[in-house]
PDB file of C-alpha atoms in Angstrom:
ATOM      1  CA  VAL A   1      -9.443   2.737   1.908  1.00  0.00           C
ATOM      2  CA  SER A   2      -7.646   1.476   4.923  1.00  0.00           C
ATOM      3  CA  SER A   3      -7.933   0.499   8.497  1.00  0.00           C
ATOM      4  CA  THR A   4      -5.031   1.104  10.760  1.00  0.00           C
ATOM      5  CA  THR A   5      -3.899  -0.694  13.837  1.00  0.00           C
ATOM      6  CA  ALA A   6      -1.058  -0.180  16.259  1.00  0.00           C
ATOM      7  CA  VAL A   7       0.641   3.070  17.057  1.00  0.00           C
ATOM      8  CA  PRO A   8       4.363   3.636  16.794  1.00  0.00           C
ATOM      9  CA  SER A   9       6.213   3.518  20.061  1.00  0.00           C
ATOM     10  CA  ALA A  10       6.983   6.945  21.486  1.00  0.00           C
ATOM     11  CA  GLN A  11      10.707   6.470  21.989  1.00  0.00           C
ATOM     12  CA  PRO A  12      12.612   3.766  20.144  1.00  0.00           C
ATOM     13  CA  ASP A  13      15.124   3.455  22.973  1.00  0.00           C
ATOM     14  CA  GLU A  14      12.495   2.750  25.654  1.00  0.00           C
ATOM     15  CA  THR A  15      10.367   0.057  24.043  1.00  0.00           C
ATOM     16  CA  GLY A  16      12.506  -1.231  21.199  1.00  0.00           C
ATOM     17  CA  PRO A  17      12.611  -0.073  17.619  1.00  0.00           C
ATOM     18  CA  LEU A  18      10.043   2.364  16.276  1.00  0.00           C
ATOM     19  CA  GLN A  19       7.390   0.369  14.367  1.00  0.00           C
ATOM     20  CA  LEU A  20       3.975   0.792  12.822  1.00  0.00           C
ATOM     21  CA  GLN A  21       1.475  -1.685  11.443  1.00  0.00           C
ATOM     22  CA  LEU A  22      -1.256  -0.664   9.002  1.00  0.00           C
ATOM     23  CA  VAL A  23      -4.002  -2.915   7.648  1.00  0.00           C
ATOM     24  CA  ASN A  24      -5.670  -1.883   4.386  1.00  0.00           C
ATOM     25  CA  TRP A  25      -8.916  -3.643   3.542  1.00  0.00           C
ATOM     26  CA  PRO A  26     -11.300  -1.487   1.507  1.00  0.00           C
ATOM     27  CA  LEU A  27     -14.020  -4.156   1.462  1.00  0.00           C
ATOM     28  CA  ARG A  28     -14.416  -3.895   5.236  1.00  0.00           C
ATOM     29  CA  ASP A  29     -13.552  -0.245   5.703  1.00  0.00           C
ATOM     30  CA  GLN A  30     -15.747   1.248   2.997  1.00  0.00           C
ATOM     31  CA  PRO A  31     -18.992  -0.751   2.759  1.00  0.00           C
ATOM     32  CA  ARG A  32     -20.807   1.745   0.494  1.00  0.00           C
ATOM     33  CA  ARG A  33     -17.961   1.815  -1.957  1.00  0.00           C
ATOM     34  CA  SER A  34     -17.810  -1.986  -1.794  1.00  0.00           C
ATOM     35  CA  ILE A  35     -21.409  -2.227  -2.966  1.00  0.00           C
ATOM     36  CA  VAL A  36     -20.614   0.060  -5.910  1.00  0.00           C
ATOM     37  CA  VAL A  37     -17.551  -2.018  -6.840  1.00  0.00           C
ATOM     38  CA  VAL A  38     -19.541  -5.267  -6.704  1.00  0.00           C
ATOM     39  CA  LEU A  39     -22.263  -3.740  -8.888  1.00  0.00           C
ATOM     40  CA  LEU A  40     -19.656  -2.530 -11.395  1.00  0.00           C
ATOM     41  CA  LEU A  41     -18.101  -5.995 -11.582  1.00  0.00           C
ATOM     42  CA  ILE A  42     -21.514  -7.511 -12.242  1.00  0.00           C
ATOM     43  CA  LEU A  43     -22.181  -4.858 -14.887  1.00  0.00           C
ATOM     44  CA  VAL A  44     -18.874  -5.599 -16.637  1.00  0.00           C
ATOM     45  CA  SER A  45     -19.692  -9.284 -16.667  1.00  0.00           C
ATOM     46  CA  VAL A  46     -23.225  -8.763 -18.021  1.00  0.00           C
ATOM     47  CA  LEU A  47     -22.114  -6.273 -20.699  1.00  0.00           C
ATOM     48  CA  ALA A  48     -19.281  -8.521 -21.866  1.00  0.00           C
ATOM     49  CA  GLY A  49     -21.660 -11.487 -22.011  1.00  0.00           C
ATOM     50  CA  ARG A  50     -24.255  -9.572 -23.991  1.00  0.00           C
ATOM     51  CA  ALA A  51     -21.747  -7.980 -26.352  1.00  0.00           C
ATOM     52  CA  SER A  52     -20.207 -11.346 -27.156  1.00  0.00           C
ATOM     53  CA  GLN A  53     -23.537 -13.197 -26.887  1.00  0.00           C
ATOM     54  CA  SER A  54     -21.786 -15.740 -24.704  1.00  0.00           C
ATOM     55  CA  LEU A  55     -22.352 -16.557 -21.057  1.00  0.00           C
ATOM     56  CA  SER A  56     -18.841 -17.975 -20.747  1.00  0.00           C
ATOM     57  CA  MET A  57     -17.282 -14.741 -22.091  1.00  0.00           C
ATOM     58  CA  GLY A  58     -19.293 -12.750 -19.541  1.00  0.00           C
ATOM     59  CA  LEU A  59     -18.077 -15.004 -16.735  1.00  0.00           C
ATOM     60  CA  LEU A  60     -14.510 -14.744 -18.034  1.00  0.00           C
ATOM     61  CA  ALA A  61     -14.662 -10.929 -18.127  1.00  0.00           C
ATOM     62  CA  GLY A  62     -16.194 -10.809 -14.644  1.00  0.00           C
ATOM     63  CA  SER A  63     -13.549 -13.191 -13.307  1.00  0.00           C
ATOM     64  CA  ALA A  64     -10.751 -11.143 -14.874  1.00  0.00           C
ATOM     65  CA  ALA A  65     -12.133  -7.955 -13.304  1.00  0.00           C
ATOM     66  CA  LEU A  66     -12.424  -9.713  -9.946  1.00  0.00           C
ATOM     67  CA  VAL A  67      -8.805 -10.892 -10.080  1.00  0.00           C
ATOM     68  CA  ALA A  68      -7.570  -7.477 -11.239  1.00  0.00           C
ATOM     69  CA  SER A  69      -9.179  -5.847  -8.205  1.00  0.00           C
ATOM     70  CA  TRP A  70      -7.643  -8.264  -5.676  1.00  0.00           C
ATOM     71  CA  ARG A  71      -6.377  -5.490  -3.383  1.00  0.00           C
ATOM     72  CA  TYR A  72      -9.965  -4.536  -2.765  1.00  0.00           C
ATOM     73  CA  TRP A  73     -11.026  -7.998  -1.607  1.00  0.00           C
ATOM     74  CA  LEU A  74      -8.035  -9.092   0.487  1.00  0.00           C
ATOM     75  CA  PRO A  75      -6.615  -7.435   3.597  1.00  0.00           C
ATOM     76  CA  VAL A  76      -3.082  -6.148   3.067  1.00  0.00           C
ATOM     77  CA  THR A  77      -0.921  -5.653   6.149  1.00  0.00           C
ATOM     78  CA  TYR A  78       2.050  -3.305   6.130  1.00  0.00           C
ATOM     79  CA  LYS A  79       4.681  -3.535   8.854  1.00  0.00           C
ATOM     80  CA  ILE A  80       7.018  -0.563   8.872  1.00  0.00           C
ATOM     81  CA  GLY A  81      10.094  -0.873  11.040  1.00  0.00           C
ATOM     82  CA  PRO A  82      13.880  -0.712  11.265  1.00  0.00           C
ATOM     83  CA  TYR A  83      14.532  -3.044   8.333  1.00  0.00           C
ATOM     84  CA  GLY A  84      12.071  -1.389   5.969  1.00  0.00           C
ATOM     85  CA  ILE A  85       8.537  -2.215   4.906  1.00  0.00           C
ATOM     86  CA  ARG A  86       6.936  -5.639   4.833  1.00  0.00           C
ATOM     87  CA  GLN A  87       3.724  -6.138   2.879  1.00  0.00           C
ATOM     88  CA  LEU A  88       1.795  -9.253   3.877  1.00  0.00           C
ATOM     89  CA  VAL A  89      -1.051 -10.765   1.876  1.00  0.00           C
ATOM     90  CA  PHE A  90      -2.037 -14.237   3.081  1.00  0.00           C
ATOM     91  CA  LYS A  91       1.329 -15.971   3.398  1.00  0.00           C
ATOM     92  CA  ARG A  92       3.082 -13.920   0.738  1.00  0.00           C
ATOM     93  CA  VAL A  93       5.556 -11.333   2.020  1.00  0.00           C
ATOM     94  CA  ARG A  94       7.086  -8.532  -0.019  1.00  0.00           C
ATOM     95  CA  ARG A  95      10.022  -6.784   1.607  1.00  0.00           C
ATOM     96  CA  LEU A  96      11.333  -3.341   0.761  1.00  0.00           C
ATOM     97  CA  SER A  97      14.395  -2.266   2.718  1.00  0.00           C
ATOM     98  CA  TRP A  98      15.025   1.391   3.425  1.00  0.00           C
ATOM     99  CA  ARG A  99      18.076   1.271   1.143  1.00  0.00           C
ATOM    100  CA  GLN A 100      15.840   0.168  -1.749  1.00  0.00           C
ATOM    101  CA  VAL A 101      13.704   3.312  -1.455  1.00  0.00           C
ATOM    102  CA  ALA A 102      15.043   5.851  -3.949  1.00  0.00           C
ATOM    103  CA  ARG A 103      12.084   8.221  -3.958  1.00  0.00           C
ATOM    104  CA  ILE A 104       8.936   8.823  -1.934  1.00  0.00           C
ATOM    105  CA  GLU A 105       5.815  10.700  -2.942  1.00  0.00           C
ATOM    106  CA  ILE A 106       3.523  12.110  -0.280  1.00  0.00           C
ATOM    107  CA  ARG A 107      -0.071  11.857  -1.509  1.00  0.00           C
ATOM    108  CA  ASN A 108      -3.424  12.893  -0.009  1.00  0.00           C
ATOM    109  CA  GLN A 109      -4.240   9.440   1.332  1.00  0.00           C
ATOM    110  CA  GLY A 110      -0.863   7.764   1.562  1.00  0.00           C
ATOM    111  CA  ILE A 111       2.804   7.557   0.709  1.00  0.00           C
ATOM    112  CA  ARG A 112       4.259   5.975  -2.417  1.00  0.00           C
ATOM    113  CA  PHE A 113       7.679   4.334  -2.069  1.00  0.00           C
ATOM    114  CA  LEU A 114       9.572   3.992  -5.349  1.00  0.00           C
ATOM    115  CA  PRO A 115      12.789   2.065  -6.012  1.00  0.00           C
ATOM    116  CA  ASP A 116      13.876   4.391  -8.856  1.00  0.00           C
ATOM    117  CA  HIS A 117      14.746   8.080  -9.004  1.00  0.00           C
ATOM    118  CA  ASP A 118      13.249   8.061 -12.509  1.00  0.00           C
ATOM    119  CA  PRO A 119       9.691   9.476 -12.486  1.00  0.00           C
ATOM    120  CA  ALA A 120       8.730   7.454 -15.603  1.00  0.00           C
ATOM    121  CA  GLN A 121       5.282   5.853 -15.665  1.00  0.00           C
ATOM    122  CA  LEU A 122       6.660   2.295 -15.679  1.00  0.00           C
ATOM    123  CA  ALA A 123       8.711   3.047 -12.569  1.00  0.00           C
ATOM    124  CA  ASN A 124       5.416   3.525 -10.711  1.00  0.00           C
ATOM    125  CA  LEU A 125       4.538  -0.129 -11.282  1.00  0.00           C
ATOM    126  CA  ARG A 126       7.465  -1.203  -9.128  1.00  0.00           C
ATOM    127  CA  GLY A 127       6.484   1.080  -6.272  1.00  0.00           C
ATOM    128  CA  LEU A 128       4.560   0.442  -3.098  1.00  0.00           C
ATOM    129  CA  TYR A 129       1.654   2.646  -2.016  1.00  0.00           C
ATOM    130  CA  ILE A 130       0.613   2.657   1.629  1.00  0.00           C
ATOM    131  CA  TYR A 131      -2.674   4.268   2.587  1.00  0.00           C
ATOM    132  CA  HIS A 132      -2.502   6.074   5.913  1.00  0.00           C
ATOM    133  CA  ARG A 133      -6.150   6.784   6.608  1.00  0.00           C
ATOM    134  CA  GLY A 134      -6.301   7.906  10.223  1.00  0.00           C
ATOM    135  CA  GLN A 135      -2.574   7.368  10.812  1.00  0.00           C
ATOM    136  CA  GLU A 136      -1.002  10.011   8.564  1.00  0.00           C
ATOM    137  CA  GLU A 137       1.189  11.576  11.235  1.00  0.00           C
ATOM    138  CA  ALA A 138       2.265   8.213  12.656  1.00  0.00           C
ATOM    139  CA  LEU A 139       3.273   6.917   9.203  1.00  0.00           C
ATOM    140  CA  LYS A 140       5.164  10.095   8.332  1.00  0.00           C
ATOM    141  CA  HIS A 141       6.905  10.023  11.704  1.00  0.00           C
ATOM    142  CA  VAL A 142       8.120   6.429  11.282  1.00  0.00           C
ATOM    143  CA  VAL A 143       9.191   6.966   7.660  1.00  0.00           C
ATOM    144  CA  ASN A 144      11.061  10.185   8.483  1.00  0.00           C
ATOM    145  CA  TYR A 145      12.723   8.529  11.463  1.00  0.00           C
ATOM    146  CA  TYR A 146      14.155   5.678   9.400  1.00  0.00           C
ATOM    147  CA  LEU A 147      15.058   7.804   6.389  1.00  0.00           C
ATOM    148  CA  GLN A 148      16.951  10.198   8.685  1.00  0.00           C
ATOM    149  CA  SER A 149      18.617   7.205  10.350  1.00  0.00           C
ATOM    150  CA  LEU A 150      19.711   6.051   6.901  1.00  0.00           C
ATOM    151  CA  GLU A 151      21.189   9.481   6.220  1.00  0.00           C
ATOM    152  CA  THR A 152      23.081   9.648   9.531  1.00  0.00           C
ATOM    153  CA  ALA A 153      24.452   6.152   8.930  1.00  0.00           C
ATOM    154  CA  GLY A 154      26.317   7.575   5.966  1.00  0.00           C
ATOM    155  CA  SER A 155      24.257   6.272   3.081  1.00  0.00           C
ATOM    156  CA  SER A 156      24.883   8.236  -0.079  1.00  0.00           C
ATOM    157  CA  SER A 157      21.486   7.371  -1.558  1.00  0.00           C
ATOM    158  CA  ARG A 158      19.008   9.442   0.448  1.00  0.00           C
ATOM    159  CA  PRO A 159      15.521   9.105  -1.062  1.00  0.00           C
ATOM    160  CA  THR A 160      14.078  12.188  -2.672  1.00  0.00           C
ATOM    161  CA  ALA A 161      10.642  13.365  -1.558  1.00  0.00           C
ATOM    162  CA  HIS A 162       8.081  14.687  -4.020  1.00  0.00           C
TER     163      HIS A 162
END
């Protein structure tokens, strides 16, 4: 689900701060899956059009499905560094500082960063999931480095790992 670029620097003192950049773009990275997704979107559109007996309703349903799956169609760049995580999509930037991370969840294909200690379902909507395909160790290394730095700096709100 992702393509990764850049490797974290070996020693933060030698080359500057430890950083990692990951680019997730499923459309490019998984062409077979992309074909299946496109076919499913077409199927949704056709079924909605037939069920409602309206071409415009079919186009509306297909458009809604296309918009809802935006992460599949657009490349998302994650820059992980000393100030936290920056998510870039076109010119829109979402920033998540290390102090805003209350909980992390290590998953099979990535890491989920959550701003709440509460494991409620709605809390997951505010989180950020970064796929690490091919860069699992590099991502874990950078995240652990900055979370440990946060702890040694005297922060009382160390994120919990699940």
